[in-house]
Amino acid sequence: LDRYWVHPELASFGIGRIAMMPAVSFDNDLRSEKDVEAAIGQALKDTGFRWLSANSTRDQLRGDSGKDSVLALYKAQVLNGGRIDSLAAPALAARLACDAVLTVRVDRWEKHDLEWNQAGKPSTTVQLTAALIDSTGTLLWSAAGSQVADGPYYDPSTAPIGVKDSGLERKPVTGQGGAPELLE
């Protein structure tokens, strides 16, 4: 089930500038993290806040040293609890010169295609957890949810239109659709 929570006095916090932290995933899937950062950045660009992108945040936290120790600490906190720790948020917001920090955790990012001889529907599943924490460490907003998209029913008895030969195995090409793309 999708879960959303908003602080009842959100407007009174005077949030103007929000830093989006780099997305994190349990399996360190860089592609899913980058896709999520881009999709959320696009969705939030017209919200009326000034945004610091995940790439800019990453660069600022690396600083002159070029090391990822702060990012590693942040990643461990988000993977463990779904958000930045309330004690770490004030220092992080001060370092990024922002009023709040947005964290995103990729809980599930998978595309399930059927084998050529299986009947059924291929599917794609995306599950995320996000949180917005202000510069005092107060949780302002949180969301967790998943989306499952099914492809068209696949029938292995459909006459093939060709054969795909990879050298290790041969698979018939039926012209039937597969699982939707992850960004869809």
mmCIF file of C-alpha atoms in Angstrom:
data_model
loop_
_atom_site.group_PDB
_atom_site.id
_atom_site.type_symbol
_atom_site.label_atom_id
_atom_site.label_comp_id
_atom_site.label_asym_id
_atom_site.label_seq_id
_atom_site.Cartn_x
_atom_site.Cartn_y
_atom_site.Cartn_z
ATOM 1 C CA LEU A 1 0.000 0.000 0.000
ATOM 2 C CA ASP A 2 1.118 3.536 -0.688
ATOM 3 C CA ARG A 3 1.722 5.601 2.434
ATOM 4 C CA TYR A 4 1.906 9.404 2.561
ATOM 5 C CA TRP A 5 2.347 11.623 5.559
ATOM 6 C CA VAL A 6 2.574 15.428 5.713
ATOM 7 C CA HIS A 7 3.447 17.448 8.814
ATOM 8 C CA PRO A 8 0.269 19.317 9.854
ATOM 9 C CA GLU A 9 2.177 22.620 10.093
ATOM 10 C CA LEU A 10 4.288 22.216 6.956
ATOM 11 C CA ALA A 11 3.603 25.751 5.702
ATOM 12 C CA SER A 12 4.870 27.309 8.940
ATOM 13 C CA PHE A 13 8.416 25.937 8.416
ATOM 14 C CA GLY A 14 9.139 28.433 5.603
ATOM 15 C CA ILE A 15 10.904 26.029 3.287
ATOM 16 C CA GLY A 16 12.409 27.785 0.271
ATOM 17 C CA ARG A 17 15.435 25.787 -0.851
ATOM 18 C CA ILE A 18 15.527 21.975 -0.867
ATOM 19 C CA ALA A 19 18.557 19.787 -1.550
ATOM 20 C CA MET A 20 17.830 16.442 -3.162
ATOM 21 C CA MET A 21 20.270 13.860 -1.866
ATOM 22 C CA PRO A 22 21.551 11.218 -4.297
ATOM 23 C CA ALA A 23 19.131 8.294 -4.482
ATOM 24 C CA VAL A 24 20.298 5.073 -2.849
ATOM 25 C CA SER A 25 19.464 1.433 -3.476
ATOM 26 C CA PHE A 26 20.109 -1.774 -1.551
ATOM 27 C CA ASP A 27 21.846 -3.416 -4.494
ATOM 28 C CA ASN A 28 23.912 -0.332 -5.494
ATOM 29 C CA ASP A 29 22.216 -0.227 -8.903
ATOM 30 C CA LEU A 30 23.635 3.003 -10.321
ATOM 31 C CA ARG A 31 21.255 3.034 -13.286
ATOM 32 C CA SER A 32 18.125 2.820 -11.119
ATOM 33 C CA GLU A 33 19.478 5.513 -8.799
ATOM 34 C CA LYS A 34 20.201 7.880 -11.696
ATOM 35 C CA ASP A 35 16.824 7.177 -13.340
ATOM 36 C CA VAL A 36 14.998 7.904 -10.074
ATOM 37 C CA GLU A 37 16.964 11.125 -9.520
ATOM 38 C CA ALA A 38 16.129 12.315 -13.034
ATOM 39 C CA ALA A 39 12.434 11.382 -12.799
ATOM 40 C CA ILE A 40 11.964 13.031 -9.400
ATOM 41 C CA GLY A 41 13.903 16.091 -10.510
ATOM 42 C CA GLN A 42 11.591 16.489 -13.506
ATOM 43 C CA ALA A 43 8.474 15.985 -11.384
ATOM 44 C CA LEU A 44 9.526 18.545 -8.767
ATOM 45 C CA LYS A 45 11.025 21.288 -10.933
ATOM 46 C CA ASP A 46 7.803 23.337 -11.109
ATOM 47 C CA THR A 47 6.813 23.076 -7.432
ATOM 48 C CA GLY A 48 7.839 26.642 -6.532
ATOM 49 C CA PHE A 49 10.849 25.650 -4.423
ATOM 50 C CA ARG A 50 14.484 26.249 -5.304
ATOM 51 C CA TRP A 51 16.053 22.841 -5.814
ATOM 52 C CA LEU A 52 19.611 21.676 -5.479
ATOM 53 C CA SER A 53 19.953 18.635 -7.736
ATOM 54 C CA ALA A 54 21.310 15.286 -6.589
ATOM 55 C CA ASN A 55 24.415 15.789 -8.750
ATOM 56 C CA SER A 56 25.116 19.204 -7.215
ATOM 57 C CA THR A 57 24.536 17.819 -3.738
ATOM 58 C CA ARG A 58 26.923 14.934 -4.428
ATOM 59 C CA ASP A 59 29.611 17.343 -5.671
ATOM 60 C CA GLN A 60 29.242 19.675 -2.680
ATOM 61 C CA LEU A 61 29.457 16.822 -0.190
ATOM 62 C CA ARG A 62 32.592 15.463 -1.825
ATOM 63 C CA GLY A 63 34.093 18.924 -1.452
ATOM 64 C CA ASP A 64 37.738 19.557 -2.117
ATOM 65 C CA SER A 65 38.844 16.154 -0.863
ATOM 66 C CA GLY A 66 36.892 14.223 -3.478
ATOM 67 C CA LYS A 67 36.092 11.534 -0.891
ATOM 68 C CA ASP A 68 32.702 9.967 -0.334
ATOM 69 C CA SER A 69 32.814 9.482 3.456
ATOM 70 C CA VAL A 70 29.890 11.868 4.069
ATOM 71 C CA LEU A 71 27.933 10.258 1.244
ATOM 72 C CA ALA A 72 28.644 6.791 2.660
ATOM 73 C CA LEU A 73 27.341 7.857 6.082
ATOM 74 C CA TYR A 74 24.231 9.373 4.500
ATOM 75 C CA LYS A 75 23.661 6.247 2.383
ATOM 76 C CA ALA A 76 23.849 3.969 5.425
ATOM 77 C CA GLN A 77 21.286 6.101 7.272
ATOM 78 C CA VAL A 78 18.844 6.153 4.353
ATOM 79 C CA LEU A 79 19.198 2.432 3.684
ATOM 80 C CA ASN A 80 18.612 1.671 7.356
ATOM 81 C CA GLY A 81 15.743 4.043 8.159
ATOM 82 C CA GLY A 82 14.469 5.434 4.866
ATOM 83 C CA ARG A 83 15.716 8.962 5.656
ATOM 84 C CA ILE A 84 18.523 11.073 7.083
ATOM 85 C CA ASP A 85 18.858 10.870 10.848
ATOM 86 C CA SER A 86 17.345 13.892 12.609
ATOM 87 C CA LEU A 87 20.666 14.564 14.346
ATOM 88 C CA ALA A 88 22.604 14.621 11.066
ATOM 89 C CA ALA A 89 20.075 16.767 9.177
ATOM 90 C CA PRO A 90 21.040 20.176 10.691
ATOM 91 C CA ALA A 91 24.718 19.821 9.785
ATOM 92 C CA LEU A 92 23.857 18.499 6.342
ATOM 93 C CA ALA A 93 21.406 21.343 5.645
ATOM 94 C CA ALA A 94 23.961 23.910 6.845
ATOM 95 C CA ARG A 95 26.672 22.432 4.612
ATOM 96 C CA LEU A 96 24.329 22.509 1.607
ATOM 97 C CA ALA A 97 22.880 25.943 2.503
ATOM 98 C CA CYS A 98 19.306 24.713 2.266
ATOM 99 C CA ASP A 99 16.144 24.674 4.371
ATOM 100 C CA ALA A 100 15.347 20.974 3.894
ATOM 101 C CA VAL A 101 16.784 17.742 2.511
ATOM 102 C CA LEU A 102 14.902 15.240 0.322
ATOM 103 C CA THR A 103 16.003 11.610 0.492
ATOM 104 C CA VAL A 104 14.932 8.776 -1.800
ATOM 105 C CA ARG A 105 15.537 5.056 -1.371
ATOM 106 C CA VAL A 106 14.940 2.602 -4.214
ATOM 107 C CA ASP A 107 13.444 -0.430 -2.506
ATOM 108 C CA ARG A 108 12.618 -2.413 -5.625
ATOM 109 C CA TRP A 109 13.422 -1.838 -9.284
ATOM 110 C CA GLU A 110 12.843 -4.888 -11.428
ATOM 111 C CA LYS A 111 11.562 -5.983 -14.767
ATOM 112 C CA HIS A 112 10.262 -9.550 -15.082
ATOM 113 C CA ASP A 113 10.093 -10.929 -18.606
ATOM 114 C CA LEU A 114 8.776 -14.403 -19.236
ATOM 115 C CA GLU A 115 10.752 -17.191 -20.828
ATOM 116 C CA TRP A 116 9.820 -17.979 -24.409
ATOM 117 C CA ASN A 117 7.887 -21.094 -23.356
ATOM 118 C CA GLN A 118 5.994 -19.576 -20.366
ATOM 119 C CA ALA A 119 2.446 -18.275 -20.520
ATOM 120 C CA GLY A 120 1.405 -15.224 -18.496
ATOM 121 C CA LYS A 121 1.929 -11.509 -18.144
ATOM 122 C CA PRO A 122 5.376 -9.949 -17.884
ATOM 123 C CA SER A 123 5.606 -7.185 -15.277
ATOM 124 C CA THR A 124 7.669 -4.267 -14.071
ATOM 125 C CA THR A 125 7.782 -3.218 -10.402
ATOM 126 C CA VAL A 126 9.122 -0.008 -8.857
ATOM 127 C CA GLN A 127 9.029 0.672 -5.116
ATOM 128 C CA LEU A 128 10.404 3.853 -3.492
ATOM 129 C CA THR A 129 10.627 5.432 -0.052
ATOM 130 C CA ALA A 130 11.138 9.209 0.252
ATOM 131 C CA ALA A 131 11.343 11.747 3.067
ATOM 132 C CA LEU A 132 11.725 15.510 3.449
ATOM 133 C CA ILE A 133 13.576 16.645 6.579
ATOM 134 C CA ASP A 134 14.046 20.300 7.513
ATOM 135 C CA SER A 135 17.219 21.937 8.840
ATOM 136 C CA THR A 136 16.204 21.282 12.465
ATOM 137 C CA GLY A 137 15.799 17.535 11.857
ATOM 138 C CA THR A 138 11.990 17.573 11.785
ATOM 139 C CA LEU A 139 10.291 15.155 9.405
ATOM 140 C CA LEU A 140 8.077 17.298 7.156
ATOM 141 C CA TRP A 141 6.854 14.768 4.630
ATOM 142 C CA SER A 142 7.253 11.078 3.875
ATOM 143 C CA ALA A 143 6.035 8.762 1.162
ATOM 144 C CA ALA A 144 6.429 5.086 0.405
ATOM 145 C CA GLY A 145 4.786 3.183 -2.367
ATOM 146 C CA SER A 146 5.078 0.876 -5.293
ATOM 147 C CA GLN A 147 3.801 0.641 -8.820
ATOM 148 C CA VAL A 148 3.358 -2.574 -10.781
ATOM 149 C CA ALA A 149 2.756 -2.438 -14.515
ATOM 150 C CA ASP A 150 1.784 -5.563 -16.416
ATOM 151 C CA GLY A 151 2.574 -6.169 -20.035
ATOM 152 C CA PRO A 152 0.233 -7.920 -22.460
ATOM 153 C CA TYR A 153 -0.586 -11.587 -21.943
ATOM 154 C CA TYR A 154 2.072 -13.761 -23.530
ATOM 155 C CA ASP A 155 0.987 -17.002 -25.181
ATOM 156 C CA PRO A 156 3.864 -19.370 -26.076
ATOM 157 C CA SER A 157 1.681 -21.275 -28.544
ATOM 158 C CA THR A 158 1.520 -18.248 -30.857
ATOM 159 C CA ALA A 159 3.232 -18.937 -34.158
ATOM 160 C CA PRO A 160 6.743 -17.463 -34.180
ATOM 161 C CA ILE A 161 7.717 -14.813 -36.728
ATOM 162 C CA GLY A 162 11.423 -15.561 -36.446
ATOM 163 C CA VAL A 163 14.168 -17.115 -34.370
ATOM 164 C CA LYS A 164 16.732 -15.418 -32.133
ATOM 165 C CA ASP A 165 19.976 -17.372 -32.071
ATOM 166 C CA SER A 166 22.546 -16.277 -29.480
ATOM 167 C CA GLY A 167 24.894 -19.174 -30.079
ATOM 168 C CA LEU A 168 24.002 -20.774 -26.751
ATOM 169 C CA GLU A 169 20.307 -21.197 -27.303
ATOM 170 C CA ARG A 170 17.565 -20.572 -29.804
ATOM 171 C CA LYS A 171 14.403 -18.695 -28.887
ATOM 172 C CA PRO A 172 11.389 -18.060 -31.078
ATOM 173 C CA VAL A 173 10.423 -14.425 -31.696
ATOM 174 C CA THR A 174 6.641 -14.113 -31.510
ATOM 175 C CA GLY A 175 6.043 -10.391 -31.948
ATOM 176 C CA GLN A 176 4.221 -10.234 -28.610
ATOM 177 C CA GLY A 177 5.015 -7.426 -26.168
ATOM 178 C CA GLY A 178 7.122 -7.775 -23.066
ATOM 179 C CA ALA A 179 7.209 -6.032 -19.710
ATOM 180 C CA PRO A 180 6.873 -2.235 -19.714
ATOM 181 C CA GLU A 181 10.072 -0.226 -19.409
ATOM 182 C CA LEU A 182 11.104 0.774 -15.883
ATOM 183 C CA LEU A 183 10.697 4.527 -16.463
ATOM 184 C CA GLU A 184 7.136 4.016 -17.673
#
